[in-house]
Short mmCIF file of C-alpha atoms in Angstrom, two decimals:
data_model
loop_
_atom_site.label_atom_id
_atom_site.label_comp_id
_atom_site.label_asym_id
_atom_site.label_seq_id
_atom_site.Cartn_x
_atom_site.Cartn_y
_atom_site.Cartn_z
CA MET H 1 76.17 104.27 140.91
CA SER H 2 77.42 101.43 143.08
CA THR H 3 80.08 98.82 142.52
CA SER H 4 79.84 95.12 143.13
CA ALA H 5 81.35 91.73 142.25
CA THR H 6 85.03 91.69 143.19
CA GLN H 7 85.24 94.26 145.98
CA VAL H 8 88.47 96.07 146.73
CA PRO H 9 88.86 98.06 149.96
CA GLU H 10 88.87 101.82 149.60
CA ARG H 11 92.45 102.94 149.97
CA ASP H 12 92.15 106.71 150.01
CA VAL H 13 89.98 109.69 149.31
CA LYS H 14 90.20 109.09 145.56
CA SER H 15 88.53 105.70 146.02
CA LYS H 16 85.63 107.42 147.76
CA ILE H 17 85.36 109.97 144.98
CA VAL H 18 85.04 107.41 142.21
CA ILE H 19 82.41 105.23 143.86
CA GLY H 20 79.14 106.43 142.43
CA ALA H 21 81.03 108.68 140.05
CA ILE H 22 78.84 108.34 136.99
CA GLY H 23 76.17 110.85 137.85
CA GLY H 24 73.32 112.48 135.99
CA ASP H 25 70.61 110.87 133.90
CA ASP H 26 72.14 112.00 130.60
CA ALA H 27 75.61 110.65 131.42
CA ARG H 28 74.11 107.36 132.60
CA LEU H 29 71.97 107.14 129.46
CA ALA H 30 75.05 107.65 127.23
CA THR H 31 76.97 104.97 129.14
CA ASP H 32 74.14 102.43 128.83
CA ARG H 33 73.62 103.29 125.18
CA GLU H 34 77.27 102.67 124.28
CA HIS H 35 77.30 99.37 126.19
CA ASP H 36 74.19 98.11 124.36
CA MET H 37 75.08 99.38 120.88
CA PRO H 38 75.90 96.63 118.31
CA PHE H 39 78.89 97.17 116.03
CA LEU H 40 76.93 97.54 112.78
CA GLU H 41 74.48 99.95 114.38
CA ALA H 42 77.41 102.04 115.62
CA ILE H 43 78.69 102.34 112.05
CA LYS H 44 75.23 103.49 110.87
CA LEU H 45 74.91 106.03 113.69
CA TYR H 46 78.47 107.38 113.53
CA PRO H 47 79.56 107.16 109.85
CA THR H 48 81.35 110.52 109.86
CA ALA H 49 83.27 109.59 113.02
CA VAL H 50 84.51 106.53 111.16
CA GLY H 51 85.48 108.63 108.13
CA TRP H 52 87.33 111.35 110.02
CA SER H 53 89.13 108.81 112.21
CA ILE H 54 90.43 107.10 109.08
CA PHE H 55 91.31 110.50 107.60
CA PHE H 56 93.55 111.43 110.55
CA SER H 57 95.30 108.06 110.20
CA LEU H 58 96.55 109.02 106.73
CA GLY H 59 99.46 110.71 108.47
CA VAL H 60 100.52 107.34 109.88
CA ILE H 61 100.75 106.00 106.32
CA MET H 62 103.45 108.63 105.71
CA THR H 63 105.18 107.67 108.96
CA ALA H 64 105.36 104.03 107.83
CA PHE H 65 106.18 104.73 104.16
CA ASP H 66 109.47 106.54 104.81
CA PRO H 67 111.45 103.94 106.84
CA GLN H 68 110.03 101.07 104.77
CA LEU H 69 111.17 102.81 101.61
CA LEU H 70 114.61 103.37 103.06
CA GLY H 71 115.01 99.72 104.08
CA ASN H 72 114.08 98.59 100.57
CA LEU H 73 116.45 101.05 98.91
CA TYR H 74 119.37 99.19 100.48
CA ALA H 75 118.43 96.28 98.17
CA THR H 76 117.92 98.51 95.08
CA PRO H 77 120.84 98.23 92.61
CA ALA H 78 120.77 101.88 91.43
CA PHE H 79 120.71 103.19 95.01
CA GLN H 80 123.49 100.80 96.03
CA ARG H 81 125.63 101.95 93.11
CA ASP H 82 125.02 105.72 93.61
CA PHE H 83 125.25 105.81 97.40
CA GLY H 84 127.24 102.69 98.37
CA TYR H 85 130.66 101.10 97.90
CA LYS H 86 131.91 97.95 96.19
CA PHE H 87 132.11 94.77 98.28
CA ASN H 88 132.74 91.30 96.77
CA ASP H 89 131.80 92.33 93.22
CA SER H 90 128.60 94.11 94.28
CA TYR H 91 127.64 97.44 95.86
CA ILE H 92 126.33 97.78 99.42
CA ILE H 93 125.50 100.62 101.81
CA SER H 94 127.76 100.45 104.86
CA ALA H 95 126.24 99.44 108.18
CA ALA H 96 127.28 102.81 109.65
CA TRP H 97 125.32 104.77 107.02
CA GLN H 98 122.35 102.41 107.26
CA THR H 99 122.32 103.10 110.97
CA GLY H 100 122.59 106.86 110.48
CA LEU H 101 119.84 107.03 107.87
CA GLY H 102 117.63 104.71 109.88
CA MET H 103 117.90 107.03 112.88
CA GLY H 104 115.77 109.70 111.23
CA ASN H 105 112.42 108.05 111.87
CA PRO H 106 112.92 106.84 115.47
CA ILE H 107 114.72 110.01 116.60
CA GLY H 108 111.90 111.96 114.98
CA GLN H 109 109.37 109.90 116.90
CA VAL H 110 111.11 110.70 120.20
CA VAL H 111 111.37 114.45 119.64
CA GLY H 112 108.24 114.82 117.52
CA ALA H 113 106.06 112.85 119.94
CA PHE H 114 107.17 114.90 122.94
CA PHE H 115 106.63 118.22 121.20
CA ALA H 116 103.38 117.18 119.50
CA ALA H 117 101.62 116.76 122.83
CA TYR H 118 101.98 120.49 123.60
CA PRO H 119 100.31 121.98 120.49
CA MET H 120 97.73 119.18 120.64
CA GLU H 121 96.77 120.42 124.12
CA TRP H 122 97.11 124.15 123.36
CA TYR H 123 95.65 124.37 119.84
CA GLY H 124 93.81 121.08 119.38
CA ARG H 125 94.26 117.92 117.34
CA LYS H 126 93.08 119.45 114.06
CA LYS H 127 95.44 122.46 113.87
CA THR H 128 98.42 120.39 114.99
CA PHE H 129 97.72 117.82 112.29
CA GLY H 130 97.40 120.44 109.53
CA VAL H 131 100.66 122.24 110.36
CA CYS H 132 102.58 118.94 110.53
CA VAL H 133 101.31 117.88 107.10
CA ILE H 134 102.55 121.16 105.56
CA LEU H 135 106.00 120.64 107.14
CA THR H 136 106.15 117.05 105.86
CA ALA H 137 105.47 118.23 102.30
CA ALA H 138 108.33 120.75 102.62
CA PHE H 139 110.90 118.25 103.94
CA ILE H 140 110.19 115.74 101.15
CA PHE H 141 111.97 118.18 98.80
CA ILE H 142 115.29 117.49 100.59
CA GLN H 143 114.91 113.72 100.16
CA PHE H 144 113.84 114.06 96.53
CA PHE H 145 116.85 116.16 95.49
CA ALA H 146 119.41 114.32 97.64
CA ARG H 147 122.34 112.91 95.66
CA SER H 148 124.63 112.14 98.59
CA LEU H 149 124.23 110.31 101.88
CA PRO H 150 124.79 113.43 104.08
CA VAL H 151 122.01 115.37 102.30
CA LEU H 152 119.69 112.38 102.47
CA LEU H 153 120.48 112.08 106.19
CA VAL H 154 119.40 115.70 106.76
CA GLY H 155 116.16 115.02 104.91
CA GLU H 156 115.47 111.90 106.94
CA LEU H 157 116.15 113.60 110.27
CA LEU H 158 114.02 116.68 109.56
CA GLY H 159 111.25 114.58 108.02
CA GLY H 160 111.34 112.19 110.95
CA LEU H 161 110.76 115.00 113.45
CA VAL H 162 107.35 115.67 111.90
CA LEU H 163 106.47 112.06 111.07
CA GLY H 164 106.72 111.24 114.78
CA THR H 165 103.74 113.49 115.54
CA TYR H 166 101.24 111.50 113.46
CA VAL H 167 101.59 108.44 115.69
CA VAL H 168 100.38 110.59 118.61
CA VAL H 169 97.66 112.55 116.81
CA ALA H 170 95.92 109.64 115.04
CA PRO H 171 95.17 107.28 117.97
CA ALA H 172 94.29 110.18 120.28
CA TYR H 173 91.79 111.55 117.76
CA ALA H 174 90.27 108.14 116.94
CA SER H 175 89.78 107.30 120.62
CA GLU H 176 88.02 110.62 121.23
CA VAL H 177 85.52 110.63 118.37
CA CYS H 178 84.30 107.01 118.43
CA PRO H 179 81.81 105.19 120.70
CA ILE H 180 82.85 101.99 122.52
CA PRO H 181 81.77 99.52 119.77
CA LEU H 182 83.98 101.29 117.20
CA ARG H 183 87.07 101.81 119.38
CA GLY H 184 88.23 98.23 118.81
CA VAL H 185 88.29 98.83 115.05
CA LEU H 186 89.24 102.48 114.58
CA THR H 187 92.12 102.68 117.06
CA PRO H 188 93.71 99.58 115.42
CA TRP H 189 93.25 101.40 112.11
CA VAL H 190 96.50 103.12 113.10
CA ASN H 191 98.20 99.74 112.78
CA LEU H 192 96.50 99.13 109.43
CA SER H 193 97.80 102.52 108.29
CA PHE H 194 101.32 101.42 109.24
CA VAL H 195 100.84 98.27 107.17
CA MET H 196 99.38 100.21 104.23
CA GLY H 197 102.30 102.64 104.30
CA GLN H 198 104.78 99.76 104.31
CA LEU H 199 102.86 97.87 101.62
CA ILE H 200 102.61 100.91 99.35
CA ALA H 201 106.34 101.60 99.82
CA ASN H 202 107.16 98.01 98.87
CA GLY H 203 104.87 98.19 95.84
CA VAL H 204 106.38 101.48 94.65
CA ILE H 205 109.99 100.36 95.09
CA ALA H 206 109.23 96.97 93.49
CA GLY H 207 108.12 98.90 90.40
CA THR H 208 111.03 101.36 90.32
CA SER H 209 113.89 99.13 91.56
CA LYS H 210 114.52 97.82 88.03
CA LEU H 211 115.32 101.33 86.73
CA ASP H 212 119.01 101.97 86.13
CA ASN H 213 119.07 105.70 86.96
CA HIS H 214 118.26 108.04 89.85
CA TRP H 215 114.50 107.63 89.30
CA ALA H 216 114.84 104.20 90.90
CA TYR H 217 114.97 106.05 94.25
CA SER H 218 113.82 109.60 93.37
CA ALA H 219 110.40 108.44 92.16
CA PRO H 220 109.55 106.68 95.45
CA PHE H 221 110.52 109.82 97.39
CA ALA H 222 108.28 111.90 95.09
CA ALA H 223 105.37 109.51 95.68
CA GLN H 224 105.23 110.78 99.28
CA TRP H 225 103.75 114.09 98.11
CA LEU H 226 100.47 112.34 97.32
CA TRP H 227 99.44 112.13 101.00
CA PRO H 228 99.90 115.81 101.95
CA LEU H 229 97.91 116.72 98.85
CA ILE H 230 94.98 114.49 99.83
CA ILE H 231 95.07 115.55 103.49
CA LEU H 232 95.25 119.29 102.84
CA ILE H 233 92.19 119.10 100.58
CA GLY H 234 90.06 117.52 103.31
CA TRP H 235 91.64 119.06 106.42
CA PRO H 236 89.64 122.34 106.55
CA PHE H 237 86.41 120.36 106.92
CA ALA H 238 87.58 118.10 109.80
CA PRO H 239 85.81 118.46 113.18
CA GLU H 240 87.84 119.02 116.33
CA SER H 241 87.92 116.43 119.12
CA PRO H 242 84.90 117.01 121.43
CA TRP H 243 86.97 115.80 124.41
CA TRP H 244 89.57 118.51 123.81
CA LEU H 245 86.83 121.14 123.42
CA VAL H 246 85.26 120.09 126.75
CA ARG H 247 88.62 120.39 128.50
CA LYS H 248 88.81 123.94 127.12
CA GLU H 249 85.24 124.51 128.43
CA ARG H 250 83.96 125.17 124.90
CA PHE H 251 80.81 123.16 125.47
CA ALA H 252 78.80 124.62 122.56
CA ASP H 253 81.65 123.82 120.14
CA ALA H 254 81.92 120.33 121.62
CA GLU H 255 78.21 119.73 121.03
CA HIS H 256 78.55 121.00 117.45
CA SER H 257 81.51 118.68 116.89
CA LEU H 258 79.53 115.71 118.26
CA ARG H 259 76.67 116.51 115.88
CA ARG H 260 79.08 116.49 112.94
CA LEU H 261 80.49 113.11 114.03
CA ALA H 262 77.08 111.42 114.37
CA SER H 263 74.07 110.91 112.11
CA ALA H 264 71.10 113.28 112.38
CA THR H 265 69.07 110.72 114.40
CA VAL H 266 71.54 110.67 117.33
CA ASP H 267 70.86 112.82 120.39
CA VAL H 268 74.37 113.98 121.31
CA LYS H 269 73.48 115.69 124.59
CA PRO H 270 73.87 112.49 126.67
CA THR H 271 77.29 111.89 125.09
CA LEU H 272 78.32 115.46 125.88
CA ALA H 273 77.14 114.98 129.47
CA MET H 274 79.22 111.79 129.76
CA ILE H 275 82.34 113.58 128.45
CA ILE H 276 81.83 116.45 130.90
CA GLU H 277 81.25 114.00 133.75
CA THR H 278 84.38 111.99 132.91
CA ASP H 279 86.44 115.18 132.74
CA ARG H 280 85.02 116.27 136.13
CA LEU H 281 85.87 112.88 137.64
CA GLU H 282 89.46 113.02 136.40
CA ARG H 283 89.83 116.55 137.80
CA GLU H 284 88.68 115.26 141.21
CA MET H 285 91.12 112.36 140.91
CA GLU H 286 93.84 114.96 140.19
CA THR H 287 94.73 113.21 136.95
CA GLY H 288 96.38 116.41 135.68
CA THR H 289 97.47 117.34 132.16
CA THR H 290 101.30 117.46 132.25
CA TYR H 291 104.03 114.90 131.59
CA LEU H 292 104.80 114.75 135.32
CA ASP H 293 101.16 113.90 135.96
CA CYS H 294 101.63 110.72 133.93
CA PHE H 295 103.90 109.47 136.71
CA LYS H 296 101.63 110.35 139.63
CA PRO H 297 100.29 107.35 141.57
CA THR H 298 96.89 107.98 139.93
CA ASN H 299 98.34 107.44 136.45
CA LEU H 300 101.59 105.51 136.94
CA ARG H 301 100.16 102.04 136.30
CA ARG H 302 98.31 103.28 133.23
CA THR H 303 101.46 104.91 131.89
CA GLU H 304 103.47 101.72 132.47
CA ILE H 305 100.95 99.60 130.52
CA SER H 306 100.85 102.09 127.64
CA ILE H 307 104.64 102.23 127.38
CA GLY H 308 104.95 98.47 127.79
CA VAL H 309 102.54 97.37 125.05
CA TYR H 310 104.02 99.86 122.58
CA THR H 311 107.64 98.95 123.34
CA ILE H 312 106.88 95.24 122.93
CA GLN H 313 106.18 95.97 119.25
CA VAL H 314 109.91 96.66 118.85
CA LEU H 315 111.08 93.90 121.19
CA SER H 316 109.04 91.30 119.28
CA GLY H 317 110.86 92.16 116.03
CA ILE H 318 108.67 94.63 114.14
CA TYR H 319 111.75 96.46 112.85
CA LEU H 320 112.53 93.33 110.81
CA VAL H 321 109.64 94.43 108.56
CA GLY H 322 111.73 97.30 107.20
CA TYR H 323 114.54 94.87 106.40
CA ALA H 324 112.33 92.07 105.05
CA VAL H 325 113.45 92.37 101.42
CA TYR H 326 117.09 92.73 102.49
CA PHE H 327 116.67 89.69 104.76
CA PHE H 328 115.17 87.62 101.93
CA GLU H 329 118.03 88.66 99.61
CA LEU H 330 120.71 87.78 102.17
CA ALA H 331 118.94 84.48 102.81
CA GLY H 332 119.66 83.56 99.19
CA LEU H 333 116.55 84.59 97.26
CA PRO H 334 117.05 86.33 93.88
CA VAL H 335 116.50 90.13 93.96
CA GLU H 336 113.22 89.98 92.00
CA LYS H 337 111.80 87.21 94.17
CA ALA H 338 112.98 89.00 97.32
CA PHE H 339 110.96 92.08 96.35
CA SER H 340 107.94 89.92 95.48
CA MET H 341 108.18 88.20 98.87
CA GLY H 342 108.42 91.65 100.48
CA VAL H 343 105.12 92.71 98.92
CA GLY H 344 103.48 89.41 99.91
CA PHE H 345 104.92 89.83 103.40
CA LEU H 346 103.07 93.11 103.93
CA ALA H 347 99.94 92.03 102.06
CA LEU H 348 99.51 89.28 104.65
CA GLY H 349 99.98 91.91 107.35
CA PHE H 350 97.15 93.92 105.79
CA VAL H 351 94.88 90.87 105.82
CA GLY H 352 95.92 90.10 109.40
CA THR H 353 94.97 93.58 110.63
CA CYS H 354 91.57 93.36 108.93
CA CYS H 355 91.00 89.96 110.54
CA SER H 356 91.94 91.43 113.93
CA TRP H 357 88.78 93.55 113.84
CA VAL H 358 86.69 90.39 114.04
CA LEU H 359 88.72 89.16 117.00
CA LEU H 360 88.52 92.53 118.76
CA ILE H 361 84.72 92.61 118.41
CA HIS H 362 84.26 89.12 119.88
CA TYR H 363 87.26 88.53 122.17
CA GLY H 364 89.11 90.44 124.87
CA ARG H 365 92.20 92.55 124.27
CA ARG H 366 94.26 90.68 126.88
CA ARG H 367 93.58 87.22 125.39
CA ILE H 368 94.38 88.30 121.83
CA TYR H 369 97.54 90.12 122.90
CA ASN H 370 99.06 87.35 125.02
CA THR H 371 98.11 84.51 122.65
CA GLY H 372 99.53 86.36 119.65
CA LEU H 373 102.78 87.11 121.44
CA ALA H 374 103.17 83.42 122.38
CA VAL H 375 102.74 82.34 118.74
CA LEU H 376 105.30 84.94 117.60
CA ILE H 377 107.83 83.47 120.03
CA ILE H 378 107.40 79.99 118.55
CA LEU H 379 107.80 81.26 114.97
CA LEU H 380 110.93 83.30 115.78
CA LEU H 381 112.61 80.36 117.49
CA ILE H 382 111.87 78.05 114.55
CA ILE H 383 113.40 80.61 112.14
CA GLY H 384 116.53 80.67 114.30
CA ILE H 385 116.74 76.88 114.52
CA LEU H 386 116.46 76.50 110.72
CA ASP H 387 119.45 78.78 110.30
CA CYS H 388 121.56 76.40 112.40
CA LEU H 389 120.96 73.36 110.18
CA PRO H 390 124.22 71.94 108.70
CA SER H 391 122.78 71.87 105.17
CA TYR H 392 121.74 75.55 105.20
CA GLU H 393 124.36 76.69 102.67
CA THR H 394 123.50 74.00 100.10
CA ASN H 395 119.77 73.54 100.67
CA HIS H 396 117.92 76.60 99.29
CA GLY H 397 114.64 75.15 100.54
CA ILE H 398 115.62 76.22 104.07
CA ALA H 399 115.84 79.88 102.99
CA TRP H 400 112.37 79.57 101.43
CA ALA H 401 111.08 77.98 104.64
CA GLN H 402 112.46 80.90 106.68
CA ALA H 403 110.92 83.38 104.27
CA SER H 404 107.55 81.60 104.56
CA LEU H 405 107.75 81.65 108.35
CA MET H 406 108.46 85.38 108.22
CA LEU H 407 105.25 85.78 106.20
CA ILE H 408 103.30 83.88 108.85
CA TRP H 409 105.02 85.89 111.60
CA ASN H 410 103.89 89.16 110.04
CA PHE H 411 100.32 87.88 109.67
CA VAL H 412 100.17 86.84 113.33
CA TYR H 413 101.76 90.12 114.46
CA ASP H 414 99.17 92.18 112.58
CA LEU H 415 96.40 89.89 113.81
CA SER H 416 97.33 90.38 117.46
CA ILE H 417 99.85 92.60 119.20
CA GLY H 418 100.16 95.10 116.34
CA PRO H 419 96.56 96.41 116.35
CA VAL H 420 95.72 95.54 119.97
CA CYS H 421 98.59 97.74 121.13
CA PHE H 422 96.82 100.87 119.88
CA VAL H 423 93.53 99.85 121.49
CA LEU H 424 95.22 99.36 124.86
CA LEU H 425 97.25 102.54 124.42
CA CYS H 426 94.05 104.59 124.12
CA GLU H 427 91.92 102.70 126.63
CA CYS H 428 94.49 102.50 129.43
CA SER H 429 95.47 106.19 129.35
CA ALA H 430 93.36 108.75 131.25
CA THR H 431 91.59 111.17 128.92
CA ARG H 432 93.18 114.33 130.38
CA VAL H 433 96.72 113.02 129.83
CA ARG H 434 96.01 110.84 126.80
CA SER H 435 98.12 112.85 124.35
CA LYS H 436 100.97 113.00 126.90
CA THR H 437 100.71 109.26 127.66
CA ILE H 438 100.70 108.32 123.97
CA ALA H 439 103.63 110.69 123.41
CA LEU H 440 105.60 109.09 126.26
CA ALA H 441 104.85 105.59 124.99
CA THR H 442 105.83 106.62 121.45
CA ALA H 443 109.06 108.20 122.67
CA VAL H 444 110.14 105.22 124.80
CA GLN H 445 109.25 102.83 121.98
CA ALA H 446 111.32 104.99 119.61
CA VAL H 447 114.32 104.99 121.97
CA VAL H 448 114.27 101.18 121.95
CA ALA H 449 113.82 101.35 118.17
CA ILE H 450 116.97 103.49 117.93
CA ALA H 451 118.90 100.70 119.64
CA MET H 452 117.48 98.22 117.13
CA THR H 453 118.25 100.58 114.25
CA VAL H 454 121.89 100.56 115.37
CA ALA H 455 122.01 96.81 116.01
CA ILE H 456 120.13 95.28 113.05
CA PRO H 457 122.46 96.46 110.23
CA TYR H 458 125.47 95.21 112.15
CA MET H 459 123.77 91.86 112.80
CA PHE H 460 122.51 91.50 109.20
CA ASN H 461 125.20 92.90 106.92
CA PRO H 462 127.44 90.27 105.25
CA ASP H 463 130.54 92.38 106.08
CA GLU H 464 129.54 92.49 109.76
CA GLY H 465 127.67 89.91 111.89
CA ASN H 466 125.91 88.09 109.02
CA VAL H 467 123.56 86.35 111.50
CA ARG H 468 120.82 85.74 108.90
CA GLY H 469 117.90 83.86 110.47
CA LYS H 470 119.63 83.45 113.82
CA ILE H 471 118.21 86.85 114.62
CA GLY H 472 115.08 84.86 115.50
CA PHE H 473 116.80 83.76 118.73
CA PHE H 474 117.47 87.38 119.66
CA PHE H 475 113.91 88.63 119.18
CA GLY H 476 112.43 85.35 120.42
CA GLY H 477 114.25 85.77 123.72
CA LEU H 478 113.10 89.38 124.10
CA SER H 479 109.54 88.28 123.29
CA VAL H 480 109.59 85.66 126.07
CA LEU H 481 110.41 88.39 128.61
CA SER H 482 107.67 90.55 127.08
CA LEU H 483 105.08 87.79 127.42
CA VAL H 484 105.87 87.33 131.11
CA TRP H 485 105.35 91.06 131.71
CA ALA H 486 102.14 91.17 129.63
CA TYR H 487 100.61 88.23 131.49
CA PHE H 488 100.94 89.97 134.83
CA ARG H 489 100.35 93.60 133.77
CA VAL H 490 98.00 93.92 130.76
CA PRO H 491 94.34 94.10 131.92
CA GLU H 492 91.11 93.45 130.01
CA THR H 493 89.54 96.75 128.86
CA LYS H 494 87.00 95.55 126.28
CA GLY H 495 83.55 97.14 126.49
CA ARG H 496 84.40 99.76 129.11
CA THR H 497 83.74 103.50 128.96
CA TYR H 498 86.62 105.80 129.87
CA GLU H 499 84.86 106.69 133.12
CA GLU H 500 84.50 103.04 134.09
CA LEU H 501 88.20 102.50 133.38
CA ASP H 502 89.00 105.52 135.59
CA ILE H 503 87.07 103.86 138.41
CA MET H 504 88.69 100.45 137.95
CA PHE H 505 92.25 101.78 137.81
CA SER H 506 91.68 104.09 140.78
CA LYS H 507 90.47 101.15 142.88
CA GLY H 508 93.70 99.28 142.18
CA LEU H 509 92.07 96.14 140.76
CA LYS H 510 94.40 93.25 140.05
CA THR H 511 95.11 92.59 136.37
CA ARG H 512 92.91 89.50 136.12
CA GLU H 513 90.01 91.16 137.98
CA PHE H 514 89.32 93.69 135.22
CA ALA H 515 87.46 91.26 132.95
CA LYS H 516 84.74 90.26 135.44
CA TYR H 517 84.44 93.43 137.51
CA GLN H 518 80.89 94.84 137.51
CA ILE H 519 79.83 98.47 137.76
CA GLU H 520 76.07 98.77 138.22
#
């Protein structure tokens, strides 16, 4: 196979290896077939791949449910009374304890993500997923029976260690079982799962927050057991990733897995040949399989992009989602209306993610990502400006305007950088180090999230910074820096096989050359 269009000089032996890399009639047939396959036809040909990809994303719902629940409990009267202290004729949870409890999920993502990559490589995606679900079910008991902040903190930390693994397992699995036309929908399903987890948490706590006893917070913790129950019923029947099986040289098992992921009319042998060929190419490129390999010259740019797009989720203000109800309450909305706005907030995020599928099918990842980030900046700055108006304290309409802008912000986020992040995360990482790259990106994102978890309560709480909507200036400024980086570093990956992306990255194409580069 030869390359044309924008030509880049061969820089080293690796460049010579990748030119003409896609070899074999079967591998070439699979590549052409995926390029020419319409979206609806892909769904008809790979219905079980769609189903199992969604199934593995159920773990992400649990990952999102826990911190969202915790953020809403800070605005729940029974929880405030039982776990907080009196301040100005009402009960609040101190900023220090909010910070401590909020650490469970991001610290868990750091440690859990790093450790998840090892069993995923040694034992496979399926076994790792099953063991983690069992551990999650066990740790929920601590949260359910907690009646003091220290016990609840232990439950959050232990639970967070396992919850961090799902964010690595789900996108890796989805990217390895789906053809090109479905990648733009099923890898962003991870983002939809985050939104669903947050939305379900808001719905549950909106229903129980009016209770005047411990069930106001115990019942939401108990609701988490639903997901392990559902997952453990279906888990034994899940197929393993064919890419992982090929790396273990279990070619017969990989072919069997591909047959289970496709309809009976699909000839999976060309797909298997393409997977084997891509794995061979990455071995020749010395892509490697360890964490250190992620920082080799072959992979460094790909690792940087993966870490960057994931970290920008935090820098753009996504952790405000967990504090949405608390923000609305501090902005002056009544408790009931604050919870209602919180549910509407996430419902719009759900709609936004679903709408993103249409954009991802028709438009490039780079355009959607950068345009969405620019719109988020404008919305955040307007929220901050409204908070500076002299009539803010007396004009309640300003608080409603800020709340409405937050709704729009969440819709735009889940229409653009939220789902596109997971597509880029999977498409920019090399297949042999995908689990390690996703784990690194998750860990770095979580470290930044820890900083936000410390900062946000101190900025928000009325007995601390009490910045209210001025927090828009903070995240707006960080988003401006993020947009500058994304413009120069995030390439267009739409419609490319993993082998084609290997070739393009190895040739050192400039960011804006990816979209028009031709491989014939």
